[in-house]
Each structure stands twice: as C-alpha cells, then as structure tokens.
PDB file of C-alpha atoms in Angstrom:
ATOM      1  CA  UNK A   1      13.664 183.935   5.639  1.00  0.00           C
ATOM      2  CA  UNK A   2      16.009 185.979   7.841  1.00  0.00           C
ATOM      3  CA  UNK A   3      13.366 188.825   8.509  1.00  0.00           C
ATOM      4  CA  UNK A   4       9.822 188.663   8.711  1.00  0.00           C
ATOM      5  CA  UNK A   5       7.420 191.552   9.406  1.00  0.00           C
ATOM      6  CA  UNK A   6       3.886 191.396   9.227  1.00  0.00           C
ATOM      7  CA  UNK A   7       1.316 193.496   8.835  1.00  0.00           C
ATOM      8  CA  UNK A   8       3.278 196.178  11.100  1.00  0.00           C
ATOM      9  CA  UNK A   9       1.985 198.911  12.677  1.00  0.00           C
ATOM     10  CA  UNK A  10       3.750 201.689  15.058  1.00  0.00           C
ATOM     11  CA  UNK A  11       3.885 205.152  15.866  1.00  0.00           C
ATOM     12  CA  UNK A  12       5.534 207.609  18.993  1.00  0.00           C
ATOM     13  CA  UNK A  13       4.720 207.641  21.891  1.00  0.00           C
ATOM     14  CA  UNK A  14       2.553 210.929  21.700  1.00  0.00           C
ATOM     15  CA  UNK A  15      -0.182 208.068  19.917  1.00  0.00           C
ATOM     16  CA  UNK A  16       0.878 210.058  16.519  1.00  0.00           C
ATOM     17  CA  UNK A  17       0.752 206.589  13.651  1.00  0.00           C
ATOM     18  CA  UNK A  18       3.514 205.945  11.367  1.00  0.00           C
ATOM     19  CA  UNK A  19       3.193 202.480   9.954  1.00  0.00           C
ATOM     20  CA  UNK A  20       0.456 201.091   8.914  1.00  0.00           C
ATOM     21  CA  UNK A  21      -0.460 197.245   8.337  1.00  0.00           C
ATOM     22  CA  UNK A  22       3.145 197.354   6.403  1.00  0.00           C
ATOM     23  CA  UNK A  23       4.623 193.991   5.683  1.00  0.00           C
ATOM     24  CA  UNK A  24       8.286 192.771   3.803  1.00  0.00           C
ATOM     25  CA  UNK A  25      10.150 190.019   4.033  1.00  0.00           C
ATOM     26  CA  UNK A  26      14.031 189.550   3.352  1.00  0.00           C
ATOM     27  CA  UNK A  27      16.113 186.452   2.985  1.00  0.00           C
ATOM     28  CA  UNK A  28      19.364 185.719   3.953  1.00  0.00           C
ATOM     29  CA  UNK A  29      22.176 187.147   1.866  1.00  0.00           C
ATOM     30  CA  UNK A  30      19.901 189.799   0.112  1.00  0.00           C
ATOM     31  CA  UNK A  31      20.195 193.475  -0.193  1.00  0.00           C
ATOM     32  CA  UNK A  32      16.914 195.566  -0.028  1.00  0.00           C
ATOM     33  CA  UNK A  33      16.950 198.902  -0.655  1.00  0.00           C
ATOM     34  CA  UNK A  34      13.620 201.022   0.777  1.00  0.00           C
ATOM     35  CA  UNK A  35      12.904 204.221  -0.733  1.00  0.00           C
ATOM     36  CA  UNK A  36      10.441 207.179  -0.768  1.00  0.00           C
ATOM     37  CA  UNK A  37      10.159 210.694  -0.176  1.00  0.00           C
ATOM     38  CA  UNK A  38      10.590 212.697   2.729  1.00  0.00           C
ATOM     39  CA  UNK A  39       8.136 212.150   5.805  1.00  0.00           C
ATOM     40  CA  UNK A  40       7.286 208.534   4.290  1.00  0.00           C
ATOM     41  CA  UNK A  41       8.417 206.503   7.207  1.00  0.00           C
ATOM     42  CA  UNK A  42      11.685 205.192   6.117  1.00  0.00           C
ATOM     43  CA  UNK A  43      13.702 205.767   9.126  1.00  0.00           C
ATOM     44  CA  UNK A  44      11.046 205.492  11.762  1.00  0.00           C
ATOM     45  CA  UNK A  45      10.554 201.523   9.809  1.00  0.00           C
ATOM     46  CA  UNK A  46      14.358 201.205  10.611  1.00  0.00           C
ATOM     47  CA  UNK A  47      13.916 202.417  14.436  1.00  0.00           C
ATOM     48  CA  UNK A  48      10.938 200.199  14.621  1.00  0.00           C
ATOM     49  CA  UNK A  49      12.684 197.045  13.510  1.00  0.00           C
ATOM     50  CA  UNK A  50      15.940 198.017  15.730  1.00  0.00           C
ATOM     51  CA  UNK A  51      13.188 198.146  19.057  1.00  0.00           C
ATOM     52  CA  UNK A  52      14.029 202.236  19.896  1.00  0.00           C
ATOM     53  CA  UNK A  53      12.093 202.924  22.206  1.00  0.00           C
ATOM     54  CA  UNK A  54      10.616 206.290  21.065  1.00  0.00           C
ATOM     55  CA  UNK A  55       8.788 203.846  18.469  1.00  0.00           C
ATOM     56  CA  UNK A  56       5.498 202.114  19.803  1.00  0.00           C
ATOM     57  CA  UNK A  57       4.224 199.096  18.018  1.00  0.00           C
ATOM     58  CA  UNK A  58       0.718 198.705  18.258  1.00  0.00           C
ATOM     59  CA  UNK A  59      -0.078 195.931  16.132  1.00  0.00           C
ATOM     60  CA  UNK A  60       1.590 193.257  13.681  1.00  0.00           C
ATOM     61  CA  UNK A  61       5.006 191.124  14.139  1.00  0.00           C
ATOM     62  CA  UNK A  62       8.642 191.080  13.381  1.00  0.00           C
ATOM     63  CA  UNK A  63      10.174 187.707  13.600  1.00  0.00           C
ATOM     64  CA  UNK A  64      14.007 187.591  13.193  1.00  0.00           C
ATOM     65  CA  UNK A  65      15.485 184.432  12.414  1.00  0.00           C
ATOM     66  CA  UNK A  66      11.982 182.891  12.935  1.00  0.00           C
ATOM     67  CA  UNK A  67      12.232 183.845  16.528  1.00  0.00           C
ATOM     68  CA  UNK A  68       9.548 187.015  17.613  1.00  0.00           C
ATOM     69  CA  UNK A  69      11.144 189.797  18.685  1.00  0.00           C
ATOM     70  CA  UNK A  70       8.439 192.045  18.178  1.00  0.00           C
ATOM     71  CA  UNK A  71       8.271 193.035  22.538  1.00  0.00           C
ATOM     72  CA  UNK A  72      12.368 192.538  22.844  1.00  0.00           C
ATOM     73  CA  UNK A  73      14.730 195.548  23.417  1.00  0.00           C
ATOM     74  CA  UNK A  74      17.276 196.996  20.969  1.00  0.00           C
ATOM     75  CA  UNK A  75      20.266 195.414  22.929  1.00  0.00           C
ATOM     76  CA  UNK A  76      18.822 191.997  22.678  1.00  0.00           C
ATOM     77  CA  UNK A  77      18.227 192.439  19.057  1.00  0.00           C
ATOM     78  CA  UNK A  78      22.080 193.803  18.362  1.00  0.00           C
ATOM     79  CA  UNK A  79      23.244 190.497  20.210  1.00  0.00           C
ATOM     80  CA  UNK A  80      20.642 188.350  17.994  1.00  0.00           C
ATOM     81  CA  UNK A  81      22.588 190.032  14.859  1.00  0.00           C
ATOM     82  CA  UNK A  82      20.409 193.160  13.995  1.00  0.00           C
ATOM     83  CA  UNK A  83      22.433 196.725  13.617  1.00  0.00           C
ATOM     84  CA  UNK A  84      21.532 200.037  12.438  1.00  0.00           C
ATOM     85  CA  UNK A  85      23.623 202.562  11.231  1.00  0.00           C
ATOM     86  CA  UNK A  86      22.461 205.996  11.937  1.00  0.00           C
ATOM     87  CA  UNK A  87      21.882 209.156   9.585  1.00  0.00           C
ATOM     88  CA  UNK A  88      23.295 211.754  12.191  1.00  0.00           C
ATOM     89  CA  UNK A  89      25.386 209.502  14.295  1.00  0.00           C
ATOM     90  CA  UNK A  90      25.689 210.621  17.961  1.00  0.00           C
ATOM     91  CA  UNK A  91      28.777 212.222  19.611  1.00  0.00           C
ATOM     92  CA  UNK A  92      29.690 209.765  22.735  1.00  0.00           C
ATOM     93  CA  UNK A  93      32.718 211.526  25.083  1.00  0.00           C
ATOM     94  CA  UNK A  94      34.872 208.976  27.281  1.00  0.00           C
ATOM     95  CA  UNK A  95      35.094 206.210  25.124  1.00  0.00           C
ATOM     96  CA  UNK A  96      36.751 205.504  22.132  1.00  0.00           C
ATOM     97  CA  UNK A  97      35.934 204.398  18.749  1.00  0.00           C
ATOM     98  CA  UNK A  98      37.806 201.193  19.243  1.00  0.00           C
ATOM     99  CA  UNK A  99      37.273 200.580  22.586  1.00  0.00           C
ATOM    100  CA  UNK A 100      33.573 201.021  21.937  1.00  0.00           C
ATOM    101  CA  UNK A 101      33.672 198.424  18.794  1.00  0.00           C
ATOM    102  CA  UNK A 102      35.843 196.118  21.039  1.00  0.00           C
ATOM    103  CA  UNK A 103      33.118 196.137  23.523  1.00  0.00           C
ATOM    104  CA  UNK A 104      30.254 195.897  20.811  1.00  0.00           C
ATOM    105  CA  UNK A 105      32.001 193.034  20.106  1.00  0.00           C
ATOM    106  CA  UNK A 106      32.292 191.146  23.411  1.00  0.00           C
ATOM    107  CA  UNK A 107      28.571 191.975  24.157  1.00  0.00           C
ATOM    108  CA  UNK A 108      27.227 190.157  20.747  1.00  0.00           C
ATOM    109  CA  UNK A 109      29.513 187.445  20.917  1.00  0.00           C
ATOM    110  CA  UNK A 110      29.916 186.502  24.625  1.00  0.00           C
ATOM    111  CA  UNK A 111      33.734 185.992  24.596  1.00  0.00           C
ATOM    112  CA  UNK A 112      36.869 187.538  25.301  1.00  0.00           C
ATOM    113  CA  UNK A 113      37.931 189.485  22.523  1.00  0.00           C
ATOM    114  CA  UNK A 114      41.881 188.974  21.350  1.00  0.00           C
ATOM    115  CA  UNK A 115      43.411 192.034  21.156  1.00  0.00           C
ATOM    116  CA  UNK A 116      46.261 191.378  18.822  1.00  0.00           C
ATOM    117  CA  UNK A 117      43.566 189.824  16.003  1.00  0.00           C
ATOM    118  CA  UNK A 118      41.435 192.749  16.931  1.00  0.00           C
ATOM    119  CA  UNK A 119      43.802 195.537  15.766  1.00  0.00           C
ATOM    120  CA  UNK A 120      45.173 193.889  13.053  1.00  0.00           C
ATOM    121  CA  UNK A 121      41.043 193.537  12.424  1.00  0.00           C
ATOM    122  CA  UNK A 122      40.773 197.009  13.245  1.00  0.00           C
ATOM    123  CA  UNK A 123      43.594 198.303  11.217  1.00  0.00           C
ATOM    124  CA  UNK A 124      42.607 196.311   7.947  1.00  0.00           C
ATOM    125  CA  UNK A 125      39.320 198.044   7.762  1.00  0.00           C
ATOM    126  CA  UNK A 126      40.214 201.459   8.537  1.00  0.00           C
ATOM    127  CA  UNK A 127      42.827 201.333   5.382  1.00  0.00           C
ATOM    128  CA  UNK A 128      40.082 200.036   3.280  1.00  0.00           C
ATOM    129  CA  UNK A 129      37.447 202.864   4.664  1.00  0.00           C
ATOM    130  CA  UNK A 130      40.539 205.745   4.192  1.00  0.00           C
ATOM    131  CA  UNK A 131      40.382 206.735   8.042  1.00  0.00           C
ATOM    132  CA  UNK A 132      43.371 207.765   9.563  1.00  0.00           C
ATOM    133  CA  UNK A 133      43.935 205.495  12.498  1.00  0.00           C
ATOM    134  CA  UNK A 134      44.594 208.040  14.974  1.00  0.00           C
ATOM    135  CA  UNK A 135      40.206 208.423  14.709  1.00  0.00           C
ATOM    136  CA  UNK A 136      40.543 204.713  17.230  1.00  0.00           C
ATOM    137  CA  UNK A 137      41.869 206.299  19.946  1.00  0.00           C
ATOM    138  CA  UNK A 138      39.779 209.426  19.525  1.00  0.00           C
ATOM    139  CA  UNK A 139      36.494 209.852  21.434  1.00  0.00           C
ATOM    140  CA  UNK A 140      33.405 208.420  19.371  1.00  0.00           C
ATOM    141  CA  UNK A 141      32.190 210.693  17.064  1.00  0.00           C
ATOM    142  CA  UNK A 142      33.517 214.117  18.989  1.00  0.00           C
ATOM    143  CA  UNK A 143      34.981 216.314  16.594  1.00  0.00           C
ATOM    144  CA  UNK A 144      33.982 213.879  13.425  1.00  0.00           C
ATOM    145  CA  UNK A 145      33.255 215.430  10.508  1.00  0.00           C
ATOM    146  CA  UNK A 146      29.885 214.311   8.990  1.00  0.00           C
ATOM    147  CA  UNK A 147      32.038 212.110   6.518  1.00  0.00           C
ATOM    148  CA  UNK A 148      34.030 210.869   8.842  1.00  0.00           C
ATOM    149  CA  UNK A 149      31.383 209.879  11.323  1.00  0.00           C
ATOM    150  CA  UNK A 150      29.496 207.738   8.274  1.00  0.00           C
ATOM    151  CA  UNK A 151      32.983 206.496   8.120  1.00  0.00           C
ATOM    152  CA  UNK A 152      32.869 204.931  11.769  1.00  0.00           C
ATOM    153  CA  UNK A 153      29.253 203.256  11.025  1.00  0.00           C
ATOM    154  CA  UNK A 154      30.296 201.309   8.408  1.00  0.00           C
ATOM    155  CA  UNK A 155      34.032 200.566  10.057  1.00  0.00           C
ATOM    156  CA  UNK A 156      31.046 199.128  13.225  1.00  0.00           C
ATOM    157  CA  UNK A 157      29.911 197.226  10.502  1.00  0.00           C
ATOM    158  CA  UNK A 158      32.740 195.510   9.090  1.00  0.00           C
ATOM    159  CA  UNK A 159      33.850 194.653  12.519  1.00  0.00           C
ATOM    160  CA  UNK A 160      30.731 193.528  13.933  1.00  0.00           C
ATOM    161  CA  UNK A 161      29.505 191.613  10.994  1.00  0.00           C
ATOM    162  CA  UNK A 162      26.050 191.405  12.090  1.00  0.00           C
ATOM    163  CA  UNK A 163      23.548 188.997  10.171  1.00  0.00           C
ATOM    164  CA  UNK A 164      21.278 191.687   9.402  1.00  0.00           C
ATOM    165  CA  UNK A 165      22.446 195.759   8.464  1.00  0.00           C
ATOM    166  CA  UNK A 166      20.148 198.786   8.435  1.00  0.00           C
ATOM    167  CA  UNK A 167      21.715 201.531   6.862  1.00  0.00           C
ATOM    168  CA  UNK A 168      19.670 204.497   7.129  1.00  0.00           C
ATOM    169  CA  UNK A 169      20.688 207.499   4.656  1.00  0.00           C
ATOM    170  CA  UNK A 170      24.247 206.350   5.517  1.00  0.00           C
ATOM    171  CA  UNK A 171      24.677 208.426   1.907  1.00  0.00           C
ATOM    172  CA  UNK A 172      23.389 211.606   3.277  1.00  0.00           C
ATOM    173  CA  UNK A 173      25.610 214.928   2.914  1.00  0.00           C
ATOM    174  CA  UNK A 174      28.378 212.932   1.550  1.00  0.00           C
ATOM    175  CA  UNK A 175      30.654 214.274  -1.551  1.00  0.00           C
ATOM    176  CA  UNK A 176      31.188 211.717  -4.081  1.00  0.00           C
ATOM    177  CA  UNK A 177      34.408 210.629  -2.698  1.00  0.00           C
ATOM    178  CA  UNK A 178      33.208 209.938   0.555  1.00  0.00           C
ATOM    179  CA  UNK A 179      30.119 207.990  -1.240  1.00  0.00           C
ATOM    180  CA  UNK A 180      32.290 205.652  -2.835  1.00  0.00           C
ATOM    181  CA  UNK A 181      34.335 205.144   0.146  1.00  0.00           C
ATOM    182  CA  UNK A 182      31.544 203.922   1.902  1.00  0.00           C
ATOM    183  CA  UNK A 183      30.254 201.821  -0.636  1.00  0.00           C
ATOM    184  CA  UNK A 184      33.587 200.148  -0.797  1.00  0.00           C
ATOM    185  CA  UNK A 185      32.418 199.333   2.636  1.00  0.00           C
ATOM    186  CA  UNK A 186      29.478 198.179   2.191  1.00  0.00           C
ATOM    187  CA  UNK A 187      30.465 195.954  -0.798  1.00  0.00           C
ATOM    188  CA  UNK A 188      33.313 194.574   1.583  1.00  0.00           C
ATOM    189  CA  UNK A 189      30.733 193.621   4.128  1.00  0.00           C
ATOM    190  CA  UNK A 190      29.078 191.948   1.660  1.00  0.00           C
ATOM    191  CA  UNK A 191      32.282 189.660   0.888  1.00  0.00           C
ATOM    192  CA  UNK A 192      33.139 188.844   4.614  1.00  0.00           C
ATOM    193  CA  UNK A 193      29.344 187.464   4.985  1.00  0.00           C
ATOM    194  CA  UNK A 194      26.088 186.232   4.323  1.00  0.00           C
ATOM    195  CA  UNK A 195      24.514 188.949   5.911  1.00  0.00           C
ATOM    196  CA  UNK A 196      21.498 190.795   4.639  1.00  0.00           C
ATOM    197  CA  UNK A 197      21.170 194.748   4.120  1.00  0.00           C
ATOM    198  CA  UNK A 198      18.336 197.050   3.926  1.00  0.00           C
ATOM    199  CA  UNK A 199      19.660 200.566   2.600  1.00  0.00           C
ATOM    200  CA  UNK A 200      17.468 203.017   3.145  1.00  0.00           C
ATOM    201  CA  UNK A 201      18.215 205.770   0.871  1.00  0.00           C
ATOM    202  CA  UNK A 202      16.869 209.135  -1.282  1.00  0.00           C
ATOM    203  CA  UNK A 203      19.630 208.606  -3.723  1.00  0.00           C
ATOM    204  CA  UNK A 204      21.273 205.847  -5.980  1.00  0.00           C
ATOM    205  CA  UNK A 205      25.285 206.964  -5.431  1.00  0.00           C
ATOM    206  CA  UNK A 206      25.645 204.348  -2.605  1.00  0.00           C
ATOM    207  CA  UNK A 207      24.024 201.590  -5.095  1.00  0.00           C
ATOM    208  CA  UNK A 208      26.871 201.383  -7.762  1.00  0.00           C
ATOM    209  CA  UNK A 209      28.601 198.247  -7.847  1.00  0.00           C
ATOM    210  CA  UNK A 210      26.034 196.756  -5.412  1.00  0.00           C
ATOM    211  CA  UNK A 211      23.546 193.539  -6.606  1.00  0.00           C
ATOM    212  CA  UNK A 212      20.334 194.556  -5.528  1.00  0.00           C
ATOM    213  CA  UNK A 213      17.684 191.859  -4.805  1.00  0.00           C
ATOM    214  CA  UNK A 214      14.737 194.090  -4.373  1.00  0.00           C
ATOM    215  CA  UNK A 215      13.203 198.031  -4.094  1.00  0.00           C
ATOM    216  CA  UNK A 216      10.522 199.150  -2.141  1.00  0.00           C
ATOM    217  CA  UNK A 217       8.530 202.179  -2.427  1.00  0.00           C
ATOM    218  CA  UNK A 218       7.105 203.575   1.256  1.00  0.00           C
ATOM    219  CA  UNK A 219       4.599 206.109   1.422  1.00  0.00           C
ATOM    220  CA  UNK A 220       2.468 207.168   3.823  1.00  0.00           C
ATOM    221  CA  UNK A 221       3.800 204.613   6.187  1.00  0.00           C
ATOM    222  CA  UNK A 222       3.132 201.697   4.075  1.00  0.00           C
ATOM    223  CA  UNK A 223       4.792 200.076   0.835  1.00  0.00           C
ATOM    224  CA  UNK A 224       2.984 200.862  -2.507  1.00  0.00           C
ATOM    225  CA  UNK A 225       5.139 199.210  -4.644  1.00  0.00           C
ATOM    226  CA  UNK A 226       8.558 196.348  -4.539  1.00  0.00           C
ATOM    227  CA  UNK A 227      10.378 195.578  -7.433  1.00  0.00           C
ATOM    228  CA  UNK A 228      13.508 194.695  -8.293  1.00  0.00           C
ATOM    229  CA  UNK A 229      16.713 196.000  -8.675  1.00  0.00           C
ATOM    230  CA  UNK A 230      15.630 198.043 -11.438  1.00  0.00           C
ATOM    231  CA  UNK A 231      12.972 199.952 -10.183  1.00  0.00           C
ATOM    232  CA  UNK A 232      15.491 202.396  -8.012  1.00  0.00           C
ATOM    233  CA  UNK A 233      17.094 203.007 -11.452  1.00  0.00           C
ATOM    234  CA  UNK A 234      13.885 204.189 -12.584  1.00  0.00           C
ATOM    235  CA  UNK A 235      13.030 206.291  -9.510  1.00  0.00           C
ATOM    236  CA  UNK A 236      16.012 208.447  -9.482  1.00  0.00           C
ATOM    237  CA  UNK A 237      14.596 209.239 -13.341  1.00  0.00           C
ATOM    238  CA  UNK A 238      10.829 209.669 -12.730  1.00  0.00           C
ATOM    239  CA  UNK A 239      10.970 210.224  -9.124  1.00  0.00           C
ATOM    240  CA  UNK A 240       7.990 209.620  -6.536  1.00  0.00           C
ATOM    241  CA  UNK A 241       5.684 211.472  -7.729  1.00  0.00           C
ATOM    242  CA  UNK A 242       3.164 208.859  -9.599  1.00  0.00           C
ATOM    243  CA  UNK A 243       3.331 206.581  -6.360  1.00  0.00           C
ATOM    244  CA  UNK A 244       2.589 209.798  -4.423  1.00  0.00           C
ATOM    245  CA  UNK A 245      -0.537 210.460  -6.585  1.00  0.00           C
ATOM    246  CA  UNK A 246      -1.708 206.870  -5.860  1.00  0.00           C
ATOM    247  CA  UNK A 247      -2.059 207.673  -2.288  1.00  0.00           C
TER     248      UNK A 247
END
C-alpha cells in the first residue's frame, strides 16, 4: 500500500472542519479518481495530504510508503515522492520554468542534475505536451495562459516522476484540445512509472484512455461511496445528486 489515510480529520486554521473521520487507501501503480460536487472537500483532501499549511489536521493518520507523515512539511513530502498539481497554478517572477524543474529535481533526488540529459529530457516532453519551448526560459507561469499553465504541471510531472501524483481539477477551463493534451500527459506518466495518481476531477474528459482502478464519491468532507472504474461513468449521467440526498 503506497498511501494510507485513516480515519482523517482536518480543517483551517480559523477551527472551521473539513474532513471528517475520512479514510482511503491506494496501492502502488493505481489511478484513483475522487469526485463530488462543489464545496465537498476535494481539494482541501489534496492540500491535506500534500501538508499545506493552511490545512490543520486534528485527528487520524496518513502514512506514505508505510512511513507517518501525518506532522511532516510539504517539502519533505515532495522529496519522499508526493506532488500536487494545482487548479490555478501560481505566477512565480525570477525563475524559470526549467530552471525551477531543474531545481525540483536536484532537491528530490539529492544529486547533481546533468544538463545535457536534462534538456534533451526537457525537450522530449514539451513536444509531447505541444508547448513551444521558448515557455523554459520564460518566467514560471507569468503571462501563461490558463492552458498553458496546466501545461507546465503536468510537463513538472513528467520530469519529476514522483511515486505518488495529485492532480487537482488539472481539467478545469480547458477546451477539448487542451484536455486531450494533457491527458496524453498523464497517460505518458503512466508509461515512464509505477507511480500512483489520484485525479481529482468534476468531469470525465481527462479520463479517456485512462485504466481506472477505483472512484470515490466525497461529500460533506467524507467518502459516501468507492467503486470502480465504472461508477465515474455513471456519475457524469446521474450526477451527485442521490449521494447528496444520503447526507
């Protein structure tokens, strides 16, 4: 088991509770995908797990690789293999998009990283993502559009390879080129490694072509209901609304 949270519960720090006694588990290799409707909890489960620290936990465990990490910060959690991609990713002036990955890199791995293998690294995944590679030497994120700054997530991803992805609406206020663009991404993460992804998501664009292991339903800060791959197939018909009723 790659991730383990138990009976999880967290909030801000203005005492206001999000989570509640929530527990899931995912093994390596799988793909989750966590769904529900607005105000559920989704992203503030993804902050939790990542350690920001805007999220209090007040009770329950998260054990990563069978090591707690429940009290550790977010930095020590990226170099344990843990990233999150964001749903409005932040502008960061002075330092590049590839100097920024290059250093993302060195800090998880611990080792000088070879610049030559790097760009032709680099380079390889932009193609596949459709960025034009001038966006490397451009500040991160300033003067992205929305698309292209999804774009840069997932091209974090592919570089970093971390064991364990949390991609939070990495869909959102995409057009459907863009959508497929990234899910080439995410299904070429998928080939490179063993890694794990939860996809947190209000949609099933992003899904296509992906091999779903399990769906979970959050609402009200705790999941209702987990299925399989099937059951997002059958949200995006009926919706939330009997799992809302349930509540």
């Amino acid at each position: 088991m790659l991730l383990d949270v138990k009976n999880l519960n967290a909030g801000l720090e203005d005492g206001k509770q999000i989570l509640n006694d929530l527990n899931i588990q995912i093994g390596q290799g799988e793909t989750h995908v966590l769904m529900g409707p607005n105000g559920a909890g989704k992203s503030s489960l993804g902050n939790a797990l990542m350690g920001n620290p805007v999220y209090k936990i007040t009770g329950g465990k998260i054990l990563f690789k069978d090591t707690d990490i429940t009290e550790e910060s977010a930095d020590k959690r990226a170099k344990l293999g843990m990233f999150m991609s964001f749903q409005s990713p932040l502008e960061v002036p002075g330092i590049s998009l590839e100097a920024f990955i290059r250093s993302a890199i060195q800090q998880k791995t611990g080792e000088h990283v070879k610049l030559f293998q790097f760009q032709k690294e680099l380079k390889r995944c932009m193609e596949l993502l459709d960025m034009n590679p001038d966006y490397a030497r451009r500040d991160l994120n300033v003067g992205f559009s929305g698309g292209e700054r999804k774009k840069s997530e997932i091209l974090q991803l592919l570089m970093l390879k971390p064991d364990f992805a949390i991609l939070d609406e990495t869909d959102s206020g995409l057009d459907v080129d863009a959508v497929r663009v990234v899910a080439k991404g995410i299904e070429e993460y998928r080939k490179l490694t063993n890694g794990s992804l939860l996809i947190i998501t209000h949609t099933t664009k992003i899904l296509e072509g992906l091999a779903v292991d399990k769906t979970h339903v959050l609402v009200k800060g705790h999941i209702v209901k987990t299925g399989d791959g099937t059951l997002f197939k059958e949200i995006n018909e009926k919706g939330f609304e009997e799992f809302i009723e349930r509540e």
